[in-house]
Amino acid sequence: MIVAYGFANLLQSVAAARTTVHHTFDPGLLLRLASHRTYLVGLSCQVVGFVLAFLARRDLPLFLVQASVAAGLGVTAVLGVLVLKWRLPAAEVALLVLLFGGITALVLAAEPAPSRQLGTAGLVGLAVALGVIAVLGFFAVRLHGAPGSVVLGSLAGMAFSAAAVAARPLASADSAEAFVRDPLLYLLIAHSVVGQLLLGLAMQRGSTTAAVAAMDAAGAVPAAIVGLLLLNDRIWPGREWLAGLGFLATLAAVVGLTRYAEPQHHHAVARDREPAMIGAGSAVRARR
């Protein structure tokens, strides 16, 4: 799961760098990105990671699964160094080490347990959250550079966090018919599509590391709180301190990465680019 998300982040960021920057909350961006084979391969990796995470949420608490998804950022950074010749500052390297330390602590603290079901109030809450995130995204696309990456990435994290909340009880469906008829399935799909659009917009505006780290930071806390309060997420008795320490370390690492990440892609504004450049899929290379 961690490796699949790491590959997905990297490949999707490359495709985003080769697509003209969008300044509107336009789902057409996903169609443009889908014209790149690199993006489709990255999306396939993300689907694999999502399926593995979905299966894990059947019995594992959300604070662990979401933190493990965040650890994919470390794989992305390593692959970026090896494949795209990114140069990570020493601060980012230290934060990645802290990230994996936090994940290890969470693994040791998490107690497997089946999920409780969300009631009608939970369904309404997820539907309202979808509308709020979409409205905020509509205005946030006007932001440029690193602030745009962080804000749009954070909104993507909230959307994926809501999808994770929907997935935890949905994974316990006792039949295919119950799975398909459950409203949680369609809320999960809607939040995932909105999150994917917001993440693509975020990756276009600056640093892949900043966009993904902001997404993970914003998505980890809501899912962890909802899981512990409503979905029967559990911690082994006596290891509450380890869970708290691991979660804080993971959160500090991803928040820190939004601070220290340097821009990796530079784009021309969509309206200023020549059609020939768009057809060629040209991109400005990262971190010169």
PDB file of C-alpha atoms in Angstrom:
ATOM      1  CA  MET A   1       0.000   0.000   0.000  1.00  0.00           C
ATOM      2  CA  ILE A   2       2.725   2.473   0.994  1.00  0.00           C
ATOM      3  CA  VAL A   3       4.791   1.698  -2.120  1.00  0.00           C
ATOM      4  CA  ALA A   4       1.732   1.915  -4.404  1.00  0.00           C
ATOM      5  CA  TYR A   5       0.824   5.379  -3.096  1.00  0.00           C
ATOM      6  CA  GLY A   6       4.447   6.476  -3.404  1.00  0.00           C
ATOM      7  CA  PHE A   7       4.568   5.530  -7.087  1.00  0.00           C
ATOM      8  CA  ALA A   8       1.151   7.108  -7.652  1.00  0.00           C
ATOM      9  CA  ASN A   9       2.223  10.460  -6.180  1.00  0.00           C
ATOM     10  CA  LEU A  10       5.354  10.579  -8.304  1.00  0.00           C
ATOM     11  CA  LEU A  11       3.777   9.597 -11.632  1.00  0.00           C
ATOM     12  CA  GLN A  12       0.769  11.873 -11.192  1.00  0.00           C
ATOM     13  CA  SER A  13       3.038  14.812 -10.349  1.00  0.00           C
ATOM     14  CA  VAL A  14       4.992  14.264 -13.580  1.00  0.00           C
ATOM     15  CA  ALA A  15       1.747  14.299 -15.585  1.00  0.00           C
ATOM     16  CA  ALA A  16       0.530  17.396 -13.735  1.00  0.00           C
ATOM     17  CA  ALA A  17       3.768  19.169 -14.644  1.00  0.00           C
ATOM     18  CA  ARG A  18       3.117  18.437 -18.321  1.00  0.00           C
ATOM     19  CA  THR A  19      -0.420  19.863 -18.254  1.00  0.00           C
ATOM     20  CA  THR A  20      -1.252  23.551 -18.457  1.00  0.00           C
ATOM     21  CA  VAL A  21      -2.147  25.117 -15.124  1.00  0.00           C
ATOM     22  CA  HIS A  22      -5.893  25.370 -14.464  1.00  0.00           C
ATOM     23  CA  HIS A  23      -7.229  28.362 -12.552  1.00  0.00           C
ATOM     24  CA  THR A  24     -10.806  27.130 -12.328  1.00  0.00           C
ATOM     25  CA  PHE A  25     -12.380  24.237 -10.442  1.00  0.00           C
ATOM     26  CA  ASP A  26     -12.831  22.381 -13.712  1.00  0.00           C
ATOM     27  CA  PRO A  27     -13.235  18.567 -13.792  1.00  0.00           C
ATOM     28  CA  GLY A  28     -11.871  18.809 -17.337  1.00  0.00           C
ATOM     29  CA  LEU A  29      -8.413  18.783 -15.751  1.00  0.00           C
ATOM     30  CA  LEU A  30      -8.896  15.091 -14.974  1.00  0.00           C
ATOM     31  CA  LEU A  31      -9.630  14.447 -18.661  1.00  0.00           C
ATOM     32  CA  ARG A  32      -6.510  16.359 -19.687  1.00  0.00           C
ATOM     33  CA  LEU A  33      -4.422  14.436 -17.189  1.00  0.00           C
ATOM     34  CA  ALA A  34      -5.937  11.171 -18.405  1.00  0.00           C
ATOM     35  CA  SER A  35      -4.483  11.891 -21.847  1.00  0.00           C
ATOM     36  CA  HIS A  36      -1.040  11.263 -20.349  1.00  0.00           C
ATOM     37  CA  ARG A  37      -0.021   7.623 -20.087  1.00  0.00           C
ATOM     38  CA  THR A  38       2.120   8.520 -17.076  1.00  0.00           C
ATOM     39  CA  TYR A  39      -0.935   9.781 -15.200  1.00  0.00           C
ATOM     40  CA  LEU A  40      -2.945   6.662 -16.035  1.00  0.00           C
ATOM     41  CA  VAL A  41      -0.161   4.436 -14.727  1.00  0.00           C
ATOM     42  CA  GLY A  42       0.004   6.579 -11.585  1.00  0.00           C
ATOM     43  CA  LEU A  43      -3.762   6.396 -11.215  1.00  0.00           C
ATOM     44  CA  SER A  44      -3.577   2.616 -11.519  1.00  0.00           C
ATOM     45  CA  CYS A  45      -1.015   2.565  -8.705  1.00  0.00           C
ATOM     46  CA  GLN A  46      -3.330   4.749  -6.640  1.00  0.00           C
ATOM     47  CA  VAL A  47      -6.242   2.378  -7.257  1.00  0.00           C
ATOM     48  CA  VAL A  48      -4.099  -0.535  -6.083  1.00  0.00           C
ATOM     49  CA  GLY A  49      -3.139   1.427  -2.973  1.00  0.00           C
ATOM     50  CA  PHE A  50      -6.772   2.393  -2.387  1.00  0.00           C
ATOM     51  CA  VAL A  51      -7.967  -1.206  -2.636  1.00  0.00           C
ATOM     52  CA  LEU A  52      -5.304  -2.369  -0.183  1.00  0.00           C
ATOM     53  CA  ALA A  53      -6.168   0.498   2.183  1.00  0.00           C
ATOM     54  CA  PHE A  54      -9.878  -0.313   1.846  1.00  0.00           C
ATOM     55  CA  LEU A  55      -9.253  -3.923   2.837  1.00  0.00           C
ATOM     56  CA  ALA A  56      -7.062  -2.794   5.749  1.00  0.00           C
ATOM     57  CA  ARG A  57      -9.812  -0.495   7.050  1.00  0.00           C
ATOM     58  CA  ARG A  58     -12.051  -3.491   7.623  1.00  0.00           C
ATOM     59  CA  ASP A  59     -10.224  -4.274  10.864  1.00  0.00           C
ATOM     60  CA  LEU A  60      -7.510  -1.644  11.378  1.00  0.00           C
ATOM     61  CA  PRO A  61      -8.135   1.802  12.913  1.00  0.00           C
ATOM     62  CA  LEU A  62      -8.175   4.810  10.624  1.00  0.00           C
ATOM     63  CA  PHE A  63      -5.348   6.553  12.468  1.00  0.00           C
ATOM     64  CA  LEU A  64      -3.027   3.725  11.381  1.00  0.00           C
ATOM     65  CA  VAL A  65      -4.268   3.295   7.818  1.00  0.00           C
ATOM     66  CA  GLN A  66      -4.266   7.027   7.062  1.00  0.00           C
ATOM     67  CA  ALA A  67      -0.794   7.410   8.542  1.00  0.00           C
ATOM     68  CA  SER A  68       0.396   4.527   6.375  1.00  0.00           C
ATOM     69  CA  VAL A  69      -1.034   6.272   3.322  1.00  0.00           C
ATOM     70  CA  ALA A  70       0.932   9.369   4.372  1.00  0.00           C
ATOM     71  CA  ALA A  71       4.102   7.291   4.473  1.00  0.00           C
ATOM     72  CA  GLY A  72       3.802   6.976   0.699  1.00  0.00           C
ATOM     73  CA  LEU A  73       5.222  10.501   0.633  1.00  0.00           C
ATOM     74  CA  GLY A  74       8.553   9.079   1.744  1.00  0.00           C
ATOM     75  CA  VAL A  75       8.537   6.606  -1.147  1.00  0.00           C
ATOM     76  CA  THR A  76       7.687   9.483  -3.511  1.00  0.00           C
ATOM     77  CA  ALA A  77      10.663  11.494  -2.256  1.00  0.00           C
ATOM     78  CA  VAL A  78      13.074   8.575  -2.615  1.00  0.00           C
ATOM     79  CA  LEU A  79      11.825   7.789  -6.129  1.00  0.00           C
ATOM     80  CA  GLY A  80      12.077  11.465  -7.054  1.00  0.00           C
ATOM     81  CA  VAL A  81      15.729  11.494  -6.003  1.00  0.00           C
ATOM     82  CA  LEU A  82      16.520   8.267  -7.867  1.00  0.00           C
ATOM     83  CA  VAL A  83      14.484   8.825 -11.038  1.00  0.00           C
ATOM     84  CA  LEU A  84      13.996  12.582 -11.472  1.00  0.00           C
ATOM     85  CA  LYS A  85      17.182  13.720  -9.719  1.00  0.00           C
ATOM     86  CA  TRP A  86      15.343  15.766  -7.107  1.00  0.00           C
ATOM     87  CA  ARG A  87      17.595  17.197  -4.420  1.00  0.00           C
ATOM     88  CA  LEU A  88      15.977  16.973  -0.997  1.00  0.00           C
ATOM     89  CA  PRO A  89      17.177  19.437   1.661  1.00  0.00           C
ATOM     90  CA  ALA A  90      18.589  17.883   4.822  1.00  0.00           C
ATOM     91  CA  ALA A  91      15.499  19.081   6.717  1.00  0.00           C
ATOM     92  CA  GLU A  92      13.239  17.020   4.440  1.00  0.00           C
ATOM     93  CA  VAL A  93      15.386  13.931   4.936  1.00  0.00           C
ATOM     94  CA  ALA A  94      15.127  14.312   8.725  1.00  0.00           C
ATOM     95  CA  LEU A  95      11.372  14.770   8.494  1.00  0.00           C
ATOM     96  CA  LEU A  96      11.024  11.626   6.384  1.00  0.00           C
ATOM     97  CA  VAL A  97      12.899   9.672   9.055  1.00  0.00           C
ATOM     98  CA  LEU A  98      10.532  11.123  11.662  1.00  0.00           C
ATOM     99  CA  LEU A  99       7.569  10.129   9.478  1.00  0.00           C
ATOM    100  CA  PHE A 100       8.579   6.482   9.355  1.00  0.00           C
ATOM    101  CA  GLY A 101       9.304   6.495  13.082  1.00  0.00           C
ATOM    102  CA  GLY A 102       5.783   7.731  13.737  1.00  0.00           C
ATOM    103  CA  ILE A 103       4.294   5.056  11.478  1.00  0.00           C
ATOM    104  CA  THR A 104       6.203   2.355  13.370  1.00  0.00           C
ATOM    105  CA  ALA A 105       4.825   3.588  16.693  1.00  0.00           C
ATOM    106  CA  LEU A 106       1.274   3.545  15.336  1.00  0.00           C
ATOM    107  CA  VAL A 107       1.657  -0.003  14.048  1.00  0.00           C
ATOM    108  CA  LEU A 108       2.694  -1.139  17.527  1.00  0.00           C
ATOM    109  CA  ALA A 109      -0.199   0.717  19.212  1.00  0.00           C
ATOM    110  CA  ALA A 110      -3.135  -0.127  16.915  1.00  0.00           C
ATOM    111  CA  GLU A 111      -5.543  -2.891  17.991  1.00  0.00           C
ATOM    112  CA  PRO A 112      -7.537  -4.548  15.175  1.00  0.00           C
ATOM    113  CA  ALA A 113     -11.331  -4.370  15.582  1.00  0.00           C
ATOM    114  CA  PRO A 114     -14.374  -4.334  13.263  1.00  0.00           C
ATOM    115  CA  SER A 115     -16.042  -1.003  12.568  1.00  0.00           C
ATOM    116  CA  ARG A 116     -19.326   0.314  13.876  1.00  0.00           C
ATOM    117  CA  GLN A 117     -21.829   1.501  11.281  1.00  0.00           C
ATOM    118  CA  LEU A 118     -22.483   5.185  10.628  1.00  0.00           C
ATOM    119  CA  GLY A 119     -26.050   6.288  11.206  1.00  0.00           C
ATOM    120  CA  THR A 120     -28.156   8.739   9.238  1.00  0.00           C
ATOM    121  CA  ALA A 121     -26.412  11.668  10.904  1.00  0.00           C
ATOM    122  CA  GLY A 122     -23.072  10.340   9.691  1.00  0.00           C
ATOM    123  CA  LEU A 123     -24.325  10.070   6.111  1.00  0.00           C
ATOM    124  CA  VAL A 124     -25.671  13.617   6.209  1.00  0.00           C
ATOM    125  CA  GLY A 125     -22.383  14.842   7.652  1.00  0.00           C
ATOM    126  CA  LEU A 126     -20.395  13.262   4.814  1.00  0.00           C
ATOM    127  CA  ALA A 127     -22.745  14.761   2.220  1.00  0.00           C
ATOM    128  CA  VAL A 128     -22.442  18.233   3.761  1.00  0.00           C
ATOM    129  CA  ALA A 129     -18.652  17.875   3.935  1.00  0.00           C
ATOM    130  CA  LEU A 130     -18.591  17.092   0.212  1.00  0.00           C
ATOM    131  CA  GLY A 131     -20.418  20.322  -0.608  1.00  0.00           C
ATOM    132  CA  VAL A 132     -18.254  22.442   1.683  1.00  0.00           C
ATOM    133  CA  ILE A 133     -14.997  21.035   0.281  1.00  0.00           C
ATOM    134  CA  ALA A 134     -16.161  21.587  -3.304  1.00  0.00           C
ATOM    135  CA  VAL A 135     -17.148  25.213  -2.593  1.00  0.00           C
ATOM    136  CA  LEU A 136     -13.837  25.935  -0.871  1.00  0.00           C
ATOM    137  CA  GLY A 137     -11.994  24.329  -3.782  1.00  0.00           C
ATOM    138  CA  PHE A 138     -13.887  26.549  -6.234  1.00  0.00           C
ATOM    139  CA  PHE A 139     -12.347  29.622  -4.586  1.00  0.00           C
ATOM    140  CA  ALA A 140      -8.967  28.094  -3.683  1.00  0.00           C
ATOM    141  CA  VAL A 141      -8.006  27.492  -7.334  1.00  0.00           C
ATOM    142  CA  ARG A 142      -7.294  31.223  -7.578  1.00  0.00           C
ATOM    143  CA  LEU A 143      -4.229  30.788  -5.387  1.00  0.00           C
ATOM    144  CA  HIS A 144      -0.843  30.406  -7.085  1.00  0.00           C
ATOM    145  CA  GLY A 145       2.520  28.893  -6.207  1.00  0.00           C
ATOM    146  CA  ALA A 146       3.270  27.233  -2.885  1.00  0.00           C
ATOM    147  CA  PRO A 147       0.184  28.659  -1.081  1.00  0.00           C
ATOM    148  CA  GLY A 148      -2.004  27.164  -3.803  1.00  0.00           C
ATOM    149  CA  SER A 149      -0.270  23.790  -3.451  1.00  0.00           C
ATOM    150  CA  VAL A 150      -0.763  23.730   0.312  1.00  0.00           C
ATOM    151  CA  VAL A 151      -4.386  24.948   0.373  1.00  0.00           C
ATOM    152  CA  LEU A 152      -5.573  22.749  -2.486  1.00  0.00           C
ATOM    153  CA  GLY A 153      -3.610  19.805  -1.113  1.00  0.00           C
ATOM    154  CA  SER A 154      -5.240  20.326   2.284  1.00  0.00           C
ATOM    155  CA  LEU A 155      -8.702  20.324   0.739  1.00  0.00           C
ATOM    156  CA  ALA A 156      -7.824  17.150  -1.161  1.00  0.00           C
ATOM    157  CA  GLY A 157      -6.795  15.603   2.153  1.00  0.00           C
ATOM    158  CA  MET A 158     -10.141  16.481   3.712  1.00  0.00           C
ATOM    159  CA  ALA A 159     -11.952  14.876   0.780  1.00  0.00           C
ATOM    160  CA  PHE A 160      -9.864  11.699   0.994  1.00  0.00           C
ATOM    161  CA  SER A 161     -10.301  11.688   4.784  1.00  0.00           C
ATOM    162  CA  ALA A 162     -14.085  11.703   4.340  1.00  0.00           C
ATOM    163  CA  ALA A 163     -13.721   8.888   1.806  1.00  0.00           C
ATOM    164  CA  ALA A 164     -11.725   6.915   4.396  1.00  0.00           C
ATOM    165  CA  VAL A 165     -14.443   7.448   6.997  1.00  0.00           C
ATOM    166  CA  ALA A 166     -17.012   6.107   4.510  1.00  0.00           C
ATOM    167  CA  ALA A 167     -14.777   3.159   3.630  1.00  0.00           C
ATOM    168  CA  ARG A 168     -14.249   1.898   7.206  1.00  0.00           C
ATOM    169  CA  PRO A 169     -17.851   0.684   7.808  1.00  0.00           C
ATOM    170  CA  LEU A 170     -18.428  -0.023   4.102  1.00  0.00           C
ATOM    171  CA  ALA A 171     -15.586  -2.564   4.149  1.00  0.00           C
ATOM    172  CA  SER A 172     -17.633  -4.641   6.605  1.00  0.00           C
ATOM    173  CA  ALA A 173     -20.538  -5.146   4.180  1.00  0.00           C
ATOM    174  CA  ASP A 174     -21.640  -8.790   4.417  1.00  0.00           C
ATOM    175  CA  SER A 175     -22.655  -9.228   0.764  1.00  0.00           C
ATOM    176  CA  ALA A 176     -22.084  -7.736  -2.683  1.00  0.00           C
ATOM    177  CA  GLU A 177     -25.712  -6.556  -2.772  1.00  0.00           C
ATOM    178  CA  ALA A 178     -25.362  -4.730   0.540  1.00  0.00           C
ATOM    179  CA  PHE A 179     -22.112  -3.197  -0.676  1.00  0.00           C
ATOM    180  CA  VAL A 180     -23.648  -1.807  -3.878  1.00  0.00           C
ATOM    181  CA  ARG A 181     -26.817  -0.528  -2.164  1.00  0.00           C
ATOM    182  CA  ASP A 182     -24.958   1.235   0.658  1.00  0.00           C
ATOM    183  CA  PRO A 183     -25.025   5.076   0.260  1.00  0.00           C
ATOM    184  CA  LEU A 184     -21.521   5.114   1.726  1.00  0.00           C
ATOM    185  CA  LEU A 185     -20.196   3.665  -1.543  1.00  0.00           C
ATOM    186  CA  TYR A 186     -21.411   6.630  -3.562  1.00  0.00           C
ATOM    187  CA  LEU A 187     -20.258   9.153  -0.992  1.00  0.00           C
ATOM    188  CA  LEU A 188     -16.852   7.456  -1.076  1.00  0.00           C
ATOM    189  CA  ILE A 189     -16.714   7.743  -4.883  1.00  0.00           C
ATOM    190  CA  ALA A 190     -17.810  11.395  -4.874  1.00  0.00           C
ATOM    191  CA  HIS A 191     -15.258  12.404  -2.231  1.00  0.00           C
ATOM    192  CA  SER A 192     -12.531  10.478  -4.067  1.00  0.00           C
ATOM    193  CA  VAL A 193     -13.241  12.230  -7.382  1.00  0.00           C
ATOM    194  CA  VAL A 194     -13.254  15.673  -5.747  1.00  0.00           C
ATOM    195  CA  GLY A 195     -10.065  14.817  -3.874  1.00  0.00           C
ATOM    196  CA  GLN A 196      -8.372  13.627  -7.066  1.00  0.00           C
ATOM    197  CA  LEU A 197      -9.264  16.860  -8.861  1.00  0.00           C
ATOM    198  CA  LEU A 198      -8.007  18.995  -5.984  1.00  0.00           C
ATOM    199  CA  LEU A 199      -4.771  17.006  -5.768  1.00  0.00           C
ATOM    200  CA  GLY A 200      -4.136  17.449  -9.494  1.00  0.00           C
ATOM    201  CA  LEU A 201      -4.664  21.210  -9.149  1.00  0.00           C
ATOM    202  CA  ALA A 202      -2.339  21.295  -6.124  1.00  0.00           C
ATOM    203  CA  MET A 203       0.456  19.429  -7.906  1.00  0.00           C
ATOM    204  CA  GLN A 204       0.370  21.936 -10.764  1.00  0.00           C
ATOM    205  CA  ARG A 205       1.166  24.873  -8.518  1.00  0.00           C
ATOM    206  CA  GLY A 206       4.514  24.055  -6.925  1.00  0.00           C
ATOM    207  CA  SER A 207       6.040  21.244  -4.952  1.00  0.00           C
ATOM    208  CA  THR A 208       4.732  17.701  -5.160  1.00  0.00           C
ATOM    209  CA  THR A 209       6.061  17.093  -1.661  1.00  0.00           C
ATOM    210  CA  ALA A 210       4.223  20.143  -0.313  1.00  0.00           C
ATOM    211  CA  ALA A 211       0.954  19.212  -2.027  1.00  0.00           C
ATOM    212  CA  VAL A 212       0.998  15.598  -0.822  1.00  0.00           C
ATOM    213  CA  ALA A 213       2.218  16.482   2.664  1.00  0.00           C
ATOM    214  CA  ALA A 214      -0.547  19.077   3.047  1.00  0.00           C
ATOM    215  CA  MET A 215      -3.058  16.486   1.844  1.00  0.00           C
ATOM    216  CA  ASP A 216      -1.852  13.915   4.377  1.00  0.00           C
ATOM    217  CA  ALA A 217      -1.704  16.405   7.250  1.00  0.00           C
ATOM    218  CA  ALA A 218      -5.215  17.714   6.642  1.00  0.00           C
ATOM    219  CA  GLY A 219      -6.628  14.244   6.127  1.00  0.00           C
ATOM    220  CA  ALA A 220      -5.057  12.427   9.077  1.00  0.00           C
ATOM    221  CA  VAL A 221      -6.604  14.290  12.011  1.00  0.00           C
ATOM    222  CA  PRO A 222     -10.334  14.250  11.024  1.00  0.00           C
ATOM    223  CA  ALA A 223     -10.249  10.563  10.114  1.00  0.00           C
ATOM    224  CA  ALA A 224      -8.442   9.640  13.340  1.00  0.00           C
ATOM    225  CA  ILE A 225     -10.917  11.581  15.509  1.00  0.00           C
ATOM    226  CA  VAL A 226     -14.001  10.198  13.759  1.00  0.00           C
ATOM    227  CA  GLY A 227     -12.588   6.684  13.888  1.00  0.00           C
ATOM    228  CA  LEU A 228     -11.877   6.794  17.619  1.00  0.00           C
ATOM    229  CA  LEU A 229     -15.187   8.463  18.529  1.00  0.00           C
ATOM    230  CA  LEU A 230     -17.631   6.779  16.169  1.00  0.00           C
ATOM    231  CA  LEU A 231     -16.162   3.779  14.368  1.00  0.00           C
ATOM    232  CA  ASN A 232     -14.782   1.585  17.154  1.00  0.00           C
ATOM    233  CA  ASP A 233     -11.105   2.266  16.407  1.00  0.00           C
ATOM    234  CA  ARG A 234      -9.012   0.881  19.261  1.00  0.00           C
ATOM    235  CA  ILE A 235      -5.585   1.173  20.870  1.00  0.00           C
ATOM    236  CA  TRP A 236      -3.935  -1.646  22.818  1.00  0.00           C
ATOM    237  CA  PRO A 237      -4.363  -1.015  26.572  1.00  0.00           C
ATOM    238  CA  GLY A 238      -1.328   0.709  28.009  1.00  0.00           C
ATOM    239  CA  ARG A 239      -0.079   1.891  24.618  1.00  0.00           C
ATOM    240  CA  GLU A 240      -2.115   5.078  24.386  1.00  0.00           C
ATOM    241  CA  TRP A 241       1.063   7.098  24.923  1.00  0.00           C
ATOM    242  CA  LEU A 242       2.733   5.294  22.010  1.00  0.00           C
ATOM    243  CA  ALA A 243      -0.240   5.967  19.732  1.00  0.00           C
ATOM    244  CA  GLY A 244      -0.252   9.639  20.716  1.00  0.00           C
ATOM    245  CA  LEU A 245       3.496   9.969  20.217  1.00  0.00           C
ATOM    246  CA  GLY A 246       3.391   8.185  16.871  1.00  0.00           C
ATOM    247  CA  PHE A 247       0.473  10.252  15.608  1.00  0.00           C
ATOM    248  CA  LEU A 248       2.088  13.529  16.668  1.00  0.00           C
ATOM    249  CA  ALA A 249       5.391  12.513  15.072  1.00  0.00           C
ATOM    250  CA  THR A 250       3.642  11.601  11.825  1.00  0.00           C
ATOM    251  CA  LEU A 251       1.623  14.812  11.807  1.00  0.00           C
ATOM    252  CA  ALA A 252       4.672  16.952  12.636  1.00  0.00           C
ATOM    253  CA  ALA A 253       6.597  15.317   9.801  1.00  0.00           C
ATOM    254  CA  VAL A 254       3.976  15.944   7.134  1.00  0.00           C
ATOM    255  CA  VAL A 255       3.328  19.504   8.348  1.00  0.00           C
ATOM    256  CA  GLY A 256       7.077  20.135   8.379  1.00  0.00           C
ATOM    257  CA  LEU A 257       7.380  18.877   4.838  1.00  0.00           C
ATOM    258  CA  THR A 258       4.925  21.554   3.685  1.00  0.00           C
ATOM    259  CA  ARG A 259       7.267  24.148   5.212  1.00  0.00           C
ATOM    260  CA  TYR A 260      10.568  22.906   3.822  1.00  0.00           C
ATOM    261  CA  ALA A 261       9.516  21.538   0.434  1.00  0.00           C
ATOM    262  CA  GLU A 262      10.896  23.517  -2.509  1.00  0.00           C
ATOM    263  CA  PRO A 263       9.025  24.038  -5.799  1.00  0.00           C
ATOM    264  CA  GLN A 264       9.576  21.178  -8.214  1.00  0.00           C
ATOM    265  CA  HIS A 265       7.599  22.301 -11.242  1.00  0.00           C
ATOM    266  CA  HIS A 266       7.297  25.637 -13.016  1.00  0.00           C
ATOM    267  CA  HIS A 267       4.487  26.251 -15.477  1.00  0.00           C
ATOM    268  CA  ALA A 268       3.370  28.810 -17.971  1.00  0.00           C
ATOM    269  CA  VAL A 269      -0.147  30.048 -17.408  1.00  0.00           C
ATOM    270  CA  ALA A 270      -2.596  28.100 -19.548  1.00  0.00           C
ATOM    271  CA  ARG A 271      -3.813  31.081 -21.527  1.00  0.00           C
ATOM    272  CA  ASP A 272      -0.272  32.150 -22.421  1.00  0.00           C
ATOM    273  CA  ARG A 273       0.924  28.815 -23.775  1.00  0.00           C
ATOM    274  CA  GLU A 274       1.153  28.109 -27.485  1.00  0.00           C
ATOM    275  CA  PRO A 275      -1.060  25.315 -28.882  1.00  0.00           C
ATOM    276  CA  ALA A 276       2.002  23.602 -30.266  1.00  0.00           C
ATOM    277  CA  MET A 277       3.500  23.440 -26.794  1.00  0.00           C
ATOM    278  CA  ILE A 278       0.308  21.935 -25.434  1.00  0.00           C
ATOM    279  CA  GLY A 279       0.245  19.316 -28.160  1.00  0.00           C
ATOM    280  CA  ALA A 280       3.821  18.352 -27.494  1.00  0.00           C
ATOM    281  CA  GLY A 281       3.106  17.941 -23.798  1.00  0.00           C
ATOM    282  CA  SER A 282       6.136  20.080 -22.991  1.00  0.00           C
ATOM    283  CA  ALA A 283       7.080  20.729 -19.401  1.00  0.00           C
ATOM    284  CA  VAL A 284       9.625  22.749 -17.553  1.00  0.00           C
ATOM    285  CA  ARG A 285      11.866  20.429 -15.632  1.00  0.00           C
ATOM    286  CA  ALA A 286      11.934  20.482 -11.870  1.00  0.00           C
ATOM    287  CA  ARG A 287      14.476  22.103  -9.561  1.00  0.00           C
ATOM    288  CA  ARG A 288      17.058  23.455 -11.915  1.00  0.00           C
TER     289      ARG A 288
END
